[in-house]
Short mmCIF file of C-alpha atoms in Angstrom, two decimals:
data_model
loop_
_atom_site.label_atom_id
_atom_site.label_comp_id
_atom_site.label_asym_id
_atom_site.label_seq_id
_atom_site.Cartn_x
_atom_site.Cartn_y
_atom_site.Cartn_z
CA MET A 159 103.87 48.23 104.71
CA LYS A 160 100.30 49.09 103.71
CA VAL A 161 97.89 48.64 106.63
CA LEU A 162 94.12 48.73 106.56
CA VAL A 163 92.34 49.22 109.90
CA ILE A 164 88.63 48.48 110.07
CA GLY A 165 87.56 51.00 112.63
CA GLY A 166 90.62 52.93 113.75
CA SER A 167 89.11 56.10 115.36
CA VAL A 168 88.61 55.09 118.94
CA PHE A 169 90.46 53.35 121.72
CA LEU A 170 92.26 50.09 120.55
CA GLY A 171 91.69 50.81 116.90
CA ARG A 172 93.14 54.34 117.29
CA ALA A 173 96.13 52.89 119.19
CA VAL A 174 96.73 50.53 116.23
CA VAL A 175 96.59 53.35 113.70
CA GLU A 176 98.96 55.53 115.83
CA GLU A 177 101.39 52.66 116.26
CA ALA A 178 101.33 51.77 112.53
CA LEU A 179 101.97 55.35 111.53
CA ALA A 180 104.81 55.58 114.07
CA ARG A 181 106.35 52.60 112.35
CA GLY A 182 106.26 54.44 109.00
CA HIS A 183 103.48 52.35 107.50
CA GLU A 184 100.92 53.69 105.04
CA VAL A 185 97.64 53.46 106.87
CA THR A 186 94.06 53.44 105.57
CA THR A 187 91.07 53.44 107.95
CA PHE A 188 87.53 52.26 107.05
CA ASN A 189 84.72 53.48 109.20
CA ARG A 190 81.51 55.54 109.09
CA GLY A 191 83.16 58.64 110.53
CA ARG A 192 80.62 58.91 113.40
CA SER A 193 82.77 58.27 116.55
CA ARG A 194 85.85 60.50 116.46
CA PRO A 195 88.02 62.17 113.80
CA ASP A 196 90.58 59.81 112.19
CA VAL A 197 94.16 60.02 113.28
CA PRO A 198 95.98 62.60 111.21
CA GLY A 199 98.27 60.99 108.68
CA ALA A 200 95.88 58.14 107.91
CA GLU A 201 93.83 57.90 104.72
CA ALA A 202 90.15 57.82 105.81
CA VAL A 203 87.70 55.86 103.65
CA ARG A 204 84.11 56.28 104.77
CA GLY A 205 81.78 53.36 104.50
CA ASP A 206 79.64 50.91 106.51
CA ARG A 207 80.96 47.33 106.88
CA GLU A 208 77.47 46.07 106.90
CA VAL A 209 76.93 47.38 103.40
CA ARG A 210 78.36 45.10 100.78
CA ALA A 211 78.67 47.90 98.15
CA ASP A 212 80.85 49.91 100.62
CA LEU A 213 83.19 46.88 101.12
CA GLU A 214 83.43 46.36 97.35
CA ARG A 215 84.23 49.98 96.84
CA LEU A 216 86.87 49.85 99.52
CA ALA A 217 88.59 46.84 98.00
CA GLU A 218 88.29 47.66 94.33
CA GLY A 219 91.66 48.02 92.68
CA ARG A 220 93.44 48.14 96.01
CA SER A 221 95.60 45.85 98.22
CA TRP A 222 97.23 45.96 101.63
CA ASP A 223 99.82 43.90 103.36
CA ILE A 224 97.85 43.82 106.65
CA VAL A 225 94.18 44.16 107.66
CA VAL A 226 93.55 44.79 111.40
CA ASP A 227 89.95 44.34 112.38
CA THR A 228 89.31 45.99 115.73
CA SER A 229 85.47 46.47 115.32
CA GLY A 230 84.10 42.98 114.55
CA TYR A 231 81.26 41.70 116.81
CA VAL A 232 78.76 39.98 114.60
CA PRO A 233 79.88 36.83 112.66
CA ARG A 234 77.83 37.46 109.59
CA VAL A 235 79.16 40.98 109.28
CA VAL A 236 82.77 40.06 109.86
CA GLY A 237 82.50 37.21 107.33
CA GLU A 238 81.42 39.66 104.67
CA SER A 239 84.55 41.84 105.43
CA ALA A 240 86.89 38.82 105.30
CA ARG A 241 85.51 37.63 101.99
CA ALA A 242 85.57 41.12 100.47
CA LEU A 243 89.18 41.62 101.45
CA SER A 244 90.37 38.16 100.55
CA GLY A 245 92.87 38.46 97.82
CA HIS A 246 93.44 42.09 98.63
CA ALA A 247 95.73 41.51 101.63
CA GLY A 248 98.28 39.05 102.95
CA VAL A 249 97.39 38.93 106.68
CA TYR A 250 94.06 39.49 108.48
CA ALA A 251 94.54 40.27 112.17
CA PHE A 252 91.28 39.88 114.05
CA VAL A 253 90.88 41.35 117.53
CA SER A 254 88.59 38.93 119.42
CA SER A 255 88.39 38.46 123.22
CA VAL A 256 89.31 35.88 125.89
CA SER A 257 85.54 35.73 126.39
CA ALA A 258 85.38 33.80 123.05
CA VAL A 259 87.11 30.76 124.65
CA ASP A 260 84.71 27.86 125.12
CA GLY A 261 83.76 27.53 128.81
CA PHE A 262 85.56 30.63 130.03
CA PRO A 263 85.71 31.92 132.79
CA GLY A 264 84.02 28.88 134.47
CA ASN A 265 86.78 26.72 132.91
CA PRO A 266 90.44 27.71 132.47
CA ALA A 267 91.46 29.33 129.18
CA GLY A 268 93.95 27.19 127.33
CA GLU A 269 96.57 28.64 124.97
CA ASP A 270 94.85 27.49 121.78
CA PRO A 271 91.29 26.47 122.62
CA ASP A 272 88.26 26.42 120.34
CA GLY A 273 85.76 29.15 120.91
CA TRP A 274 82.17 28.79 121.98
CA PRO A 275 80.01 26.98 119.55
CA CYS A 276 78.78 29.67 117.15
CA ALA A 277 78.31 29.51 113.30
CA PRO A 278 80.34 31.88 111.16
CA GLY A 279 77.12 33.15 109.57
CA ALA A 280 75.44 33.91 112.97
CA GLY A 281 73.56 37.22 113.52
CA SER A 282 73.55 39.62 116.39
CA ASP A 283 70.78 37.82 118.26
CA ASP A 284 72.45 34.40 118.11
CA GLY A 285 74.57 34.68 121.28
CA ASP A 286 76.19 36.97 123.86
CA TYR A 287 79.40 38.93 123.38
CA GLY A 288 81.81 35.99 123.86
CA VAL A 289 79.83 33.52 121.77
CA LEU A 290 79.58 35.95 118.87
CA LYS A 291 83.28 36.73 119.07
CA ALA A 292 83.92 32.99 118.65
CA GLY A 293 81.72 33.04 115.58
CA CYS A 294 83.64 36.10 114.21
CA GLU A 295 86.92 34.18 114.56
CA ARG A 296 85.49 31.31 112.42
CA ALA A 297 84.10 33.80 109.92
CA VAL A 298 87.60 35.26 109.36
CA GLU A 299 89.32 31.84 109.27
CA GLN A 300 86.90 30.46 106.71
CA GLY A 301 86.34 33.66 104.64
CA PHE A 302 89.88 34.95 104.24
CA ASP A 303 92.40 33.33 101.94
CA GLY A 304 95.70 34.27 103.64
CA ALA A 305 97.31 34.28 107.07
CA VAL A 306 94.85 34.84 109.90
CA VAL A 307 96.06 35.81 113.33
CA THR A 308 93.54 36.12 116.19
CA VAL A 309 94.32 38.19 119.25
CA ARG A 310 92.20 37.38 122.33
CA PRO A 311 92.72 40.19 124.88
CA GLY A 312 91.54 40.25 128.44
CA VAL A 313 90.62 43.55 130.18
CA ILE A 314 92.06 46.42 128.19
CA LEU A 315 92.69 49.83 129.77
CA GLY A 316 94.54 52.95 128.77
CA PRO A 317 94.15 56.44 127.32
CA GLY A 318 91.12 56.73 125.16
CA GLU A 319 89.12 53.96 126.99
CA ARG A 320 85.41 54.36 126.29
CA VAL A 321 84.10 51.40 128.33
CA GLY A 322 84.57 53.50 131.48
CA ARG A 323 86.29 51.29 133.95
CA LEU A 324 89.50 53.12 134.71
CA PRO A 325 88.04 56.52 133.78
CA TRP A 326 85.28 56.03 136.37
CA TRP A 327 87.67 55.14 139.18
CA LEU A 328 89.98 57.96 138.34
CA THR A 329 87.05 60.45 138.22
CA ARG A 330 85.62 59.16 141.52
CA ILE A 331 88.87 59.11 143.39
CA SER A 332 89.87 62.56 142.04
CA LYS A 333 86.94 63.95 144.15
CA GLY A 334 88.59 62.92 147.27
CA GLY A 335 86.91 61.95 150.51
CA ARG A 336 86.11 58.43 151.69
CA VAL A 337 85.96 56.12 148.67
CA LEU A 338 84.31 52.69 148.78
CA ALA A 339 87.02 50.24 147.91
CA PRO A 340 85.51 46.81 147.13
CA GLY A 341 86.58 43.44 148.52
CA ASP A 342 90.12 42.34 149.07
CA PRO A 343 92.95 44.75 148.26
CA GLU A 344 95.19 41.74 147.65
CA ALA A 345 92.88 40.35 144.87
CA ARG A 346 95.00 39.98 141.75
CA LEU A 347 94.06 41.60 138.59
CA GLN A 348 95.25 41.00 134.91
CA LEU A 349 95.21 44.33 133.01
CA VAL A 350 96.75 45.26 129.68
CA ASP A 351 97.29 48.62 128.03
CA ALA A 352 95.64 49.06 124.61
CA ARG A 353 98.90 50.39 123.25
CA ASP A 354 100.60 47.04 124.17
CA VAL A 355 97.85 45.17 122.42
CA ALA A 356 98.27 47.28 119.39
CA ILE A 357 102.12 46.87 119.38
CA PHE A 358 101.78 43.05 119.74
CA THR A 359 99.08 42.75 117.04
CA LEU A 360 101.16 44.70 114.54
CA ASP A 361 104.22 42.68 115.43
CA LEU A 362 102.44 39.44 114.73
CA ALA A 363 100.93 40.71 111.47
CA GLU A 364 104.12 42.13 110.16
CA ARG A 365 105.66 38.68 110.56
CA GLY A 366 102.76 36.97 108.83
CA THR A 367 102.07 34.91 111.93
CA SER A 368 98.99 32.74 112.04
CA GLY A 369 97.25 31.32 115.14
CA ARG A 370 95.45 32.47 118.27
CA PHE A 371 97.06 34.40 121.11
CA LEU A 372 95.66 35.21 124.61
CA VAL A 373 96.87 38.73 125.51
CA SER A 374 96.63 40.12 129.00
CA GLY A 375 98.68 41.35 131.91
CA PRO A 376 100.73 38.83 133.84
CA ALA A 377 98.87 36.33 136.05
CA GLY A 378 99.17 37.31 139.70
CA GLY A 379 99.74 40.91 138.64
CA ALA A 380 98.79 44.04 140.46
CA GLY A 381 96.41 43.84 143.42
CA PHE A 382 93.21 45.77 143.44
CA GLY A 383 94.61 47.83 146.29
CA GLU A 384 97.74 48.70 144.31
CA TRP A 385 95.54 49.66 141.41
CA LEU A 386 93.37 52.05 143.37
CA GLU A 387 96.38 53.48 145.27
CA LEU A 388 97.87 54.38 141.90
CA CYS A 389 94.60 56.17 141.03
CA ALA A 390 94.84 58.14 144.21
CA ARG A 391 98.47 59.01 143.71
CA VAL A 392 98.15 60.24 140.09
CA THR A 393 95.05 62.32 140.88
CA GLY A 394 96.70 63.82 144.02
CA SER A 395 93.18 63.83 145.66
CA GLY A 396 94.15 62.64 149.11
CA ALA A 397 91.15 60.21 148.85
CA GLU A 398 90.74 57.73 151.74
CA LEU A 399 90.12 54.11 150.44
CA VAL A 400 87.65 52.41 152.74
CA TRP A 401 87.78 48.63 152.12
CA VAL A 402 84.56 46.89 152.43
CA ASP A 403 84.42 43.01 152.29
CA ASP A 404 82.80 41.09 149.53
CA ASP A 405 79.92 39.51 151.46
CA PHE A 406 78.84 42.85 152.98
CA LEU A 407 78.82 44.46 149.53
CA VAL A 408 76.61 41.65 148.28
CA GLU A 409 74.21 42.14 151.15
CA GLN A 410 74.02 45.85 150.25
CA GLY A 411 73.19 45.08 146.59
CA ALA A 412 76.39 46.34 145.13
CA GLY A 413 76.90 45.18 141.56
CA THR A 414 80.00 43.41 140.32
CA PHE A 415 82.12 44.53 137.40
CA VAL A 416 79.90 47.37 136.31
CA GLU A 417 78.66 49.23 139.37
CA LEU A 418 82.03 48.79 140.94
CA PRO A 419 84.29 48.34 137.85
CA LEU A 420 86.42 45.23 137.87
CA TRP A 421 85.21 44.05 141.24
CA SER A 422 84.31 40.35 140.77
CA GLY A 423 82.69 39.84 144.14
CA PRO A 424 82.99 36.62 146.20
CA SER A 425 84.62 33.90 144.23
CA SER A 426 82.39 31.44 142.50
CA ALA A 427 82.66 28.56 140.01
CA GLY A 428 81.20 30.67 137.25
CA ASP A 429 84.04 33.20 137.13
CA ALA A 430 86.85 31.32 138.91
CA ASN A 431 89.31 31.78 136.07
CA PHE A 432 88.55 35.37 135.03
CA TRP A 433 91.96 36.63 136.31
CA ARG A 434 94.00 33.59 135.39
CA VAL A 435 94.50 33.90 131.68
CA PRO A 436 97.70 32.17 130.48
CA THR A 437 99.90 34.35 128.31
CA ALA A 438 103.05 32.23 127.89
CA ARG A 439 102.52 31.80 124.12
CA ALA A 440 102.03 35.51 123.56
CA GLU A 441 105.05 36.35 125.71
CA ALA A 442 107.15 33.90 123.70
CA ALA A 443 105.92 35.74 120.57
CA GLY A 444 107.08 39.05 121.96
CA LEU A 445 104.27 40.39 124.15
CA ARG A 446 105.50 43.02 126.57
CA VAL A 447 103.20 44.79 129.01
CA ARG A 448 104.14 48.21 130.37
CA PRO A 449 103.97 48.99 134.12
CA LEU A 450 100.47 49.64 135.41
CA ALA A 451 101.59 52.92 136.86
CA GLU A 452 102.32 54.22 133.25
CA THR A 453 98.79 53.17 132.08
CA VAL A 454 97.07 54.81 134.98
CA GLY A 455 99.20 58.01 134.74
CA ASP A 456 98.77 58.36 130.98
CA THR A 457 95.01 57.74 131.24
CA TRP A 458 94.60 60.41 133.87
CA ALA A 459 96.62 62.83 131.67
CA TRP A 460 94.24 62.13 128.82
CA LEU A 461 91.02 62.19 130.96
CA ARG A 462 91.71 65.43 132.78
CA GLU A 463 91.58 67.28 129.43
CA ILE A 464 87.94 66.17 129.12
CA PRO A 465 85.26 68.01 131.11
CA GLU A 466 83.72 65.69 133.65
CA GLY A 467 80.27 66.00 132.11
CA GLU A 468 81.63 64.76 128.73
CA ARG A 469 83.55 61.77 130.02
CA GLU A 470 82.26 58.36 128.90
CA PHE A 471 81.63 55.72 131.55
CA GLY A 472 79.14 53.58 129.68
CA LYS A 473 77.06 51.89 132.36
CA HIS A 474 79.96 51.82 134.75
CA GLY A 475 80.00 53.39 138.22
CA MET A 476 78.06 53.60 141.48
CA ALA A 477 75.73 56.50 142.29
CA ALA A 478 77.14 58.77 145.07
CA GLU A 479 74.09 58.30 147.18
CA LYS A 480 74.33 54.45 147.10
CA GLU A 481 78.10 54.56 147.89
CA ALA A 482 77.46 56.90 150.86
CA GLY A 483 74.77 54.58 152.10
CA ILE A 484 76.99 51.53 151.96
CA LEU A 485 79.89 53.35 153.67
CA ALA A 486 77.63 54.47 156.43
CA ALA A 487 76.21 50.99 156.91
CA TRP A 488 79.81 49.58 157.03
CA ALA A 489 80.88 52.13 159.58
CA ALA A 490 77.89 51.33 161.76
CA ARG A 491 78.68 47.59 161.54
CA SER A 492 82.33 48.11 162.33
CA ALA A 493 81.56 50.55 165.38
#
């Protein structure tokens, strides 16, 4: 098949390109060429999806079986892409997010719920990440004349991750010593490898499937403790995980999700369903999630080739001084 990937040079987009090439597809990527080099074997078309003339140049005289859009965040921009490619492809696969589900995570995510209220012509200032993703979904559904499949992933990890969640934990634990481990080691996580999202998205698109699919690891999956123990095991650092309870961390001003990646803190009504994403529909459609140990091991193998000073953590991670202070306060309280 002929596959067009909007983006395609980093993380999930790169995983889609690599998987499509492995299947023998003819792959074109469309991006600005500013992030990373494109995957060898793919035809790279340079352009900016926010520039209509670039989209028209991309589509002129060409067609594809599948479009996979891994880099759509603003409804107005995504709508332009969908309209420009309408009639030039049979299937448009849009990578959205579980955050697009109306009311999530305060309310449970259903298998086929509407997204947050957001117009398909909304701009970047018209909502937060999840709201805008919902508008992007509508922009594709209304602007593309063909099959539209929407993939709504939860937390994505794996080699090439630029958000910095797993890379930060691996880097911190690889240094050894006493490591602040947040909250309850039995707290369940739902994590999915970018490569599995790529495989599933292409499977759906190749079949011409339409509809929305929540994509995540299994509910009640690995515990936080198991996850961090895997990090310690693959790095071989001999780090000692020191578990500090939720309430104490809040008292010490520890930040959830970002400062201590994926730690959600004490349960609250606002995020009660974050790790309870139903995936039965996706599993029935063929979703398979590899063991977390494989994701952690492969991510460390990728990460260790990058000098620590060049690793990308985004805003993720706690300063060493703050971590040491909390551990000292916890030890004094427990004495």
